[in-house]
Coordinates of C-alpha atoms in Angstrom, one line a residue:
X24 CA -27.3 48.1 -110.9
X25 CA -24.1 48.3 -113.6
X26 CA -21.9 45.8 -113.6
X27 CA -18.6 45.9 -115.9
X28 CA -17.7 43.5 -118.1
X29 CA -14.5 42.0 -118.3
X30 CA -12.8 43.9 -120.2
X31 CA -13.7 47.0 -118.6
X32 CA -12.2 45.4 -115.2
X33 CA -8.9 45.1 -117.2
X34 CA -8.6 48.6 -117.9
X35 CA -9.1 49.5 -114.7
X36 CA -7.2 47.1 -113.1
X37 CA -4.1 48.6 -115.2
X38 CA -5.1 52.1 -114.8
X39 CA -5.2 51.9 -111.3
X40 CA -1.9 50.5 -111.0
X41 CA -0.3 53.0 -113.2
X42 CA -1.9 56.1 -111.7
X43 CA 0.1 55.0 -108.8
X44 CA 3.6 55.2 -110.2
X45 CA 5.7 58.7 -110.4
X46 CA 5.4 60.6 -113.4
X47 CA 7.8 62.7 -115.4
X48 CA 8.4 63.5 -119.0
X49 CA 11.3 64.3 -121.2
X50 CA 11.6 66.2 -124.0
X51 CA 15.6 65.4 -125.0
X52 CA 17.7 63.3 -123.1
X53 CA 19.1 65.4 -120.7
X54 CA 15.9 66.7 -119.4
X55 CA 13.3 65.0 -117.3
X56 CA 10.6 67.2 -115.9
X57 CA 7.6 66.6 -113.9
X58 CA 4.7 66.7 -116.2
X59 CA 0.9 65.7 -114.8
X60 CA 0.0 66.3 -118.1
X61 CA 0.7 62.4 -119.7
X62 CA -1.5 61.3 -117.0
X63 CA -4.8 61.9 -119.2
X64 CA -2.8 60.8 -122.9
X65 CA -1.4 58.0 -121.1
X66 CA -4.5 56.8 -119.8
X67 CA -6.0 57.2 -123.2
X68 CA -3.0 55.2 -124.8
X69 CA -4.1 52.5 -122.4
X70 CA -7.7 52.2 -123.2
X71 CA -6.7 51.9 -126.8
X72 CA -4.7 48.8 -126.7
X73 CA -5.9 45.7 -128.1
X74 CA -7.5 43.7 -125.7
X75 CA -4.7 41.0 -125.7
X76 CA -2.3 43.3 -125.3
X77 CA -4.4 44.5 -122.3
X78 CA -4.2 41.1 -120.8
X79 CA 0.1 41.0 -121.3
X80 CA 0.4 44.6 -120.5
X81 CA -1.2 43.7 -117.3
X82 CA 0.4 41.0 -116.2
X83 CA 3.8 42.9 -116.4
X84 CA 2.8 45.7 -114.7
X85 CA 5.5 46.9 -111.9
X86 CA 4.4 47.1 -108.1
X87 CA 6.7 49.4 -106.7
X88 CA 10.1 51.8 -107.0
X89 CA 8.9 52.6 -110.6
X90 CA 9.0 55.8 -112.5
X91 CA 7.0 57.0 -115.8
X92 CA 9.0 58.2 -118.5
X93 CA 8.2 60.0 -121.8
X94 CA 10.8 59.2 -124.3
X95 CA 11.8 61.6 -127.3
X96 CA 10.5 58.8 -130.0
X97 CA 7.1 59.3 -127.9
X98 CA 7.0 56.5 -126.6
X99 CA 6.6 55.7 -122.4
X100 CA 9.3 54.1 -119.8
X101 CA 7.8 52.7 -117.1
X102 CA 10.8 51.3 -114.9
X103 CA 13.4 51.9 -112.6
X104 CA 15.3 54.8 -112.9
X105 CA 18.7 55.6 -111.4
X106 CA 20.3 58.9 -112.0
X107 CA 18.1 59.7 -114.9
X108 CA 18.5 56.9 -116.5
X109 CA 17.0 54.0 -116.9
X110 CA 18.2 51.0 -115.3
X111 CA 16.7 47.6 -114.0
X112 CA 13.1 46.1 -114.9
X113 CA 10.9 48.4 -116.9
X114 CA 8.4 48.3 -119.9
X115 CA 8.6 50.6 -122.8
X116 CA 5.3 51.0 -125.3
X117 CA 5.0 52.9 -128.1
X118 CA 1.8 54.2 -128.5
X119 CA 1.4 55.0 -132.4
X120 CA 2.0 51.2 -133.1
X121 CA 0.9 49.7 -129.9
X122 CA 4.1 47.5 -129.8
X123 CA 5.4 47.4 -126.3
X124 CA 8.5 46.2 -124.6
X125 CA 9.5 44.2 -121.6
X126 CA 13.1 44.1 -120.3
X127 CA 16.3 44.6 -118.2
X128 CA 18.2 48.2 -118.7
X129 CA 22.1 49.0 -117.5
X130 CA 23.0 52.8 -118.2
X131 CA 20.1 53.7 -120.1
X132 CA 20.0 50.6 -122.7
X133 CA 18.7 47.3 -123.1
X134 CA 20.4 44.4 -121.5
X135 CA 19.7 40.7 -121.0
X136 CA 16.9 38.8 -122.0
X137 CA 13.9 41.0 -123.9
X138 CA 10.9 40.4 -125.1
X139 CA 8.8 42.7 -127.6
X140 CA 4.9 42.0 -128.3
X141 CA 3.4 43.7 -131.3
X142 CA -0.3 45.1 -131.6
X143 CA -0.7 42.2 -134.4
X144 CA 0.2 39.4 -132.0
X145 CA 3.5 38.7 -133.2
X146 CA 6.9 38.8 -130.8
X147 CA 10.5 38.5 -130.3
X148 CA 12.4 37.3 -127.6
X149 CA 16.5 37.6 -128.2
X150 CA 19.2 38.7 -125.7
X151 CA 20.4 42.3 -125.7
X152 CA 23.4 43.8 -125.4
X153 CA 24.4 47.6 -125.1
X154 CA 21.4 47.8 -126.5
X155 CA 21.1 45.8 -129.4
X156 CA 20.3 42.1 -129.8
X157 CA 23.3 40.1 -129.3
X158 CA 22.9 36.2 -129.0
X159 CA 20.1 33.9 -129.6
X160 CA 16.6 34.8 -130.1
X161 CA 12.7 34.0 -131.7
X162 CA 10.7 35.5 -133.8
X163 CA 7.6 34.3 -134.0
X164 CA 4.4 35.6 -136.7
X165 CA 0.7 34.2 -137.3
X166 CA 3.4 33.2 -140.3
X167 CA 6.1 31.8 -139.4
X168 CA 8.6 30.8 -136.7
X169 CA 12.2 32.3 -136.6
X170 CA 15.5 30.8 -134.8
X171 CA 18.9 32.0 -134.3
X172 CA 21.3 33.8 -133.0
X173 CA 21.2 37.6 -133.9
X174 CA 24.3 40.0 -134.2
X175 CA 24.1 43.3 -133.9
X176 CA 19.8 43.9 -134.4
X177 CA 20.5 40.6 -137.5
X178 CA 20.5 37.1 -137.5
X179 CA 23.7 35.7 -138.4
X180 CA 25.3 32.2 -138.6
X181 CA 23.4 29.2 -137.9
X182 CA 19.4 29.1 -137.6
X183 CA 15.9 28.0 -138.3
X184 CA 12.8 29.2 -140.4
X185 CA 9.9 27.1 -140.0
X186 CA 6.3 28.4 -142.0
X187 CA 2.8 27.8 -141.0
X188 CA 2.2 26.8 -144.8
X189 CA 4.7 23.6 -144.2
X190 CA 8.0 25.1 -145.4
X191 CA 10.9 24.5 -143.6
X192 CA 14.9 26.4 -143.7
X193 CA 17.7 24.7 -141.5
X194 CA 21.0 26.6 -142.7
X195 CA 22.9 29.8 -142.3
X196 CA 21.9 33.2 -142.7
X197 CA 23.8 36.5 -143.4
X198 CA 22.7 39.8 -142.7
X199 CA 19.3 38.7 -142.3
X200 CA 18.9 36.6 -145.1
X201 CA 19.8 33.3 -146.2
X202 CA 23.0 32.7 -147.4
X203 CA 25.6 29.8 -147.2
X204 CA 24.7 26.3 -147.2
X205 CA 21.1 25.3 -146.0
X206 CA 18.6 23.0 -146.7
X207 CA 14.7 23.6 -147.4
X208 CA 12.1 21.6 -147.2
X209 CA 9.3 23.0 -149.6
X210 CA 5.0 22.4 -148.6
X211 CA 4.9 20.3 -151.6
X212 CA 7.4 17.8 -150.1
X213 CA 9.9 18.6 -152.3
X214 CA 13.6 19.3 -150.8
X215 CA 16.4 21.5 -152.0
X216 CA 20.3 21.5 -150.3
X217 CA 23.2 23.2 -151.2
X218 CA 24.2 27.0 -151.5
X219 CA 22.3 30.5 -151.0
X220 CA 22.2 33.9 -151.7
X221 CA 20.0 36.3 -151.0
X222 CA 17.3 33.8 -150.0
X223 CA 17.9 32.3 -153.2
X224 CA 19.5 28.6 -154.7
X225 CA 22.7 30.0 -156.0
X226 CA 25.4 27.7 -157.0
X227 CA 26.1 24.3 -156.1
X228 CA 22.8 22.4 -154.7
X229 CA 20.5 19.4 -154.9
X230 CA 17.3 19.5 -155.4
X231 CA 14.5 16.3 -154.9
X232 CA 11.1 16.3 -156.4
X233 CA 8.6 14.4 -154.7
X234 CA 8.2 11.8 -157.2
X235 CA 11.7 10.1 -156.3
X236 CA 13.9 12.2 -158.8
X237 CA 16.8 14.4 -158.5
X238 CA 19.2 17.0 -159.9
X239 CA 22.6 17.9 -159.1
X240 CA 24.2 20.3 -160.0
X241 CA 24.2 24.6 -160.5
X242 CA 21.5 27.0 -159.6
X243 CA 21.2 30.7 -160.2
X244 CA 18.6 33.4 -158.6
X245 CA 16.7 30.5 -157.5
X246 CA 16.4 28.4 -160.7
X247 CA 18.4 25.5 -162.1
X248 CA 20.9 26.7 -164.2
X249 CA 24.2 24.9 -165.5
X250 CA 25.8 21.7 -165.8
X251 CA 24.5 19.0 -163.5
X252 CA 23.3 15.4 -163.3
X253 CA 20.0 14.4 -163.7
X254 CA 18.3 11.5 -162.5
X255 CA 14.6 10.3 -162.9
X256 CA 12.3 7.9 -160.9
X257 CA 12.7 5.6 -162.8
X258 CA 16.5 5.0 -162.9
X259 CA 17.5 6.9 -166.0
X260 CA 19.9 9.6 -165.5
X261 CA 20.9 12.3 -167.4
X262 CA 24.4 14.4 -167.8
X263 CA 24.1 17.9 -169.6
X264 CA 23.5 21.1 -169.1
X265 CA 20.3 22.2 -167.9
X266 CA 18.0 25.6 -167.8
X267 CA 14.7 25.9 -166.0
X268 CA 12.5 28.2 -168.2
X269 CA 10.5 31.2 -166.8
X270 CA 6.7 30.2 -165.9
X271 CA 4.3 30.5 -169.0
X272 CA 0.4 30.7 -169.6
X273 CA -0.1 27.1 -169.0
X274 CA 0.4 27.8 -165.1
X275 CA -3.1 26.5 -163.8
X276 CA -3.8 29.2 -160.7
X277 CA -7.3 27.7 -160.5
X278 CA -5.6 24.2 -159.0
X279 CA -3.2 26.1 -157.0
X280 CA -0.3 24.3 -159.2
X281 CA 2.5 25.2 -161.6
X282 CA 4.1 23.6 -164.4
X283 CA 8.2 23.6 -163.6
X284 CA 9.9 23.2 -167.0
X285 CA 13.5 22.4 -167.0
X286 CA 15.2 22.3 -170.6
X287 CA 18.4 19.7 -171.3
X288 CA 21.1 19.8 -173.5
X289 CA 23.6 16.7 -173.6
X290 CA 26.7 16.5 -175.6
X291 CA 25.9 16.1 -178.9
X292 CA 23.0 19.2 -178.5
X293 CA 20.1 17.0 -177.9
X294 CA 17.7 18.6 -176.0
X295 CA 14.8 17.0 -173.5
X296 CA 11.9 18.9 -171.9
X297 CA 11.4 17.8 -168.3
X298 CA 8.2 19.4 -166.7
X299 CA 6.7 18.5 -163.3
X300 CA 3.9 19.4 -161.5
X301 CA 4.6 21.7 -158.5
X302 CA 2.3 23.1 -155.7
X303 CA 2.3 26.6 -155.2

């Protein structure tokens, strides 16, 4: 006798409970026709998902009161609908990434807490307003985690980066990227705080080594640059200007290290190499 697996029961389990819920299509936005015809592509679209995205799909599937929507970016609404438009609980997927959506509509747009799952396993979770994200939300990747509160579909102000790899940003951002005063902690254990731009050190910051010494001072594009103060681990401290050179052939890839090389320049135009060992 055949027996399916589980997977198999999945897929039918969501089938089934779609093939129960009204169907219609749209082709603009002021036209929703009865179409049987997404039936069989939607079907498809289902059976194509990723199997984890099986499992979330159907746990969020809705019982009852629900309509199935074709949008114009071909994607599908599956929701409540209220004078053509969409408005309460309802799931949205887009079936030429696989992403899909999970939310609350007013008036035909996003609003309230909403969560979107991505065919690669990432997702976002952010409140929504008029339909765009508007107060705090997550981002979180096989990558890296991501904390704030977002502004108009961008993080803004105050928030949190933290990487798989170790790294770690507490600071502001601005249109998306870092920018203000921050401070990151880098997977080698060194620490930089001060001022950003463009998800670059850029102008006034400190930055620690792991050995115990420190510099104070400017930064530019992400590189020491300027007059500062320098200070080693062993107590002697140094008052100059100082430039950190571009990376050369001595870089060792192999032992998944760099050689940082910071050039110094006191008063009376003596100059000191400083090089330290840094982990990529």
């Amino acid at each position: 006798m055949f027996k399916m697996n589980s997977n198999e029961l999945l897929q039918e389990e969501v089938i089934q409970k779609i093939s129960h819920l009204q169907l219609s299509e749209t082709d603009d936005d002021n036209s929703r026709q009865c179409s049987p015809a997404l039936d069989s592509r939607l079907l498809e679209m289902i059976n194509e998902l990723p199997h984890h995205q099986q499992q979330k799909l159907n746990s969020l599937i809705p019982k009852t009161n629900y309509q199935l929507i074709k949008q114009n970016d071909e994607s599908i609404y599956y929701g409540m609908i209220e004078n053509q438009q969409k408005q309460g609980e309802g799931i949205q997927i887009w079936q030429k990434t696989n992403n899909f959506l999970e939310g609350q509509w007013e008036n035909d747009q996003l609003e309230g807490l909403c969560r979107m799952y991505y065919a690669n396993g990432d997702s976002f979770e952010c409140q929504f307003k008029q339909g765009k994200t508007n107060g705090f939300g997550v981002y979180k990747s096989q990558k890296k985690i991501v904390k704030g509160l977002w502004i108009d579909n961008t993080i803004q102000g105050e928030g949190q980066e933290i990487k798989i790899d170790g790294s770690r940003y507490f600071g502001q951002f601005c249109n998306g990227k870092k920018e203000g005063r921050g401070i990151l902690m880098l997977k080698d254990g060194c620490k930089y705080e001060g001022q950003f731009e463009n998800n670059q050190f850029n102008g006034e910051g400190t930055f620690l080594w792991n050995d115990g010494s420190y510099y104070t001072g400017t930064f530019k594009n992400g590189k020491i640059l300027g007059f500062g103060f320098y200070m080693n681990s062993g107590g002697i401290s140094m008052i100059g200007h100082f430039t950190e050179l571009k990376k050369t052939n001595r870089d060792n890839q192999e032992k998944n290290q760099h050689l940082q090389t910071i050039l110094f320049v006191n008063q009376y135009n003596q100059n000191l190499m400083i090089e330290k060992i840094r982990i990529l």
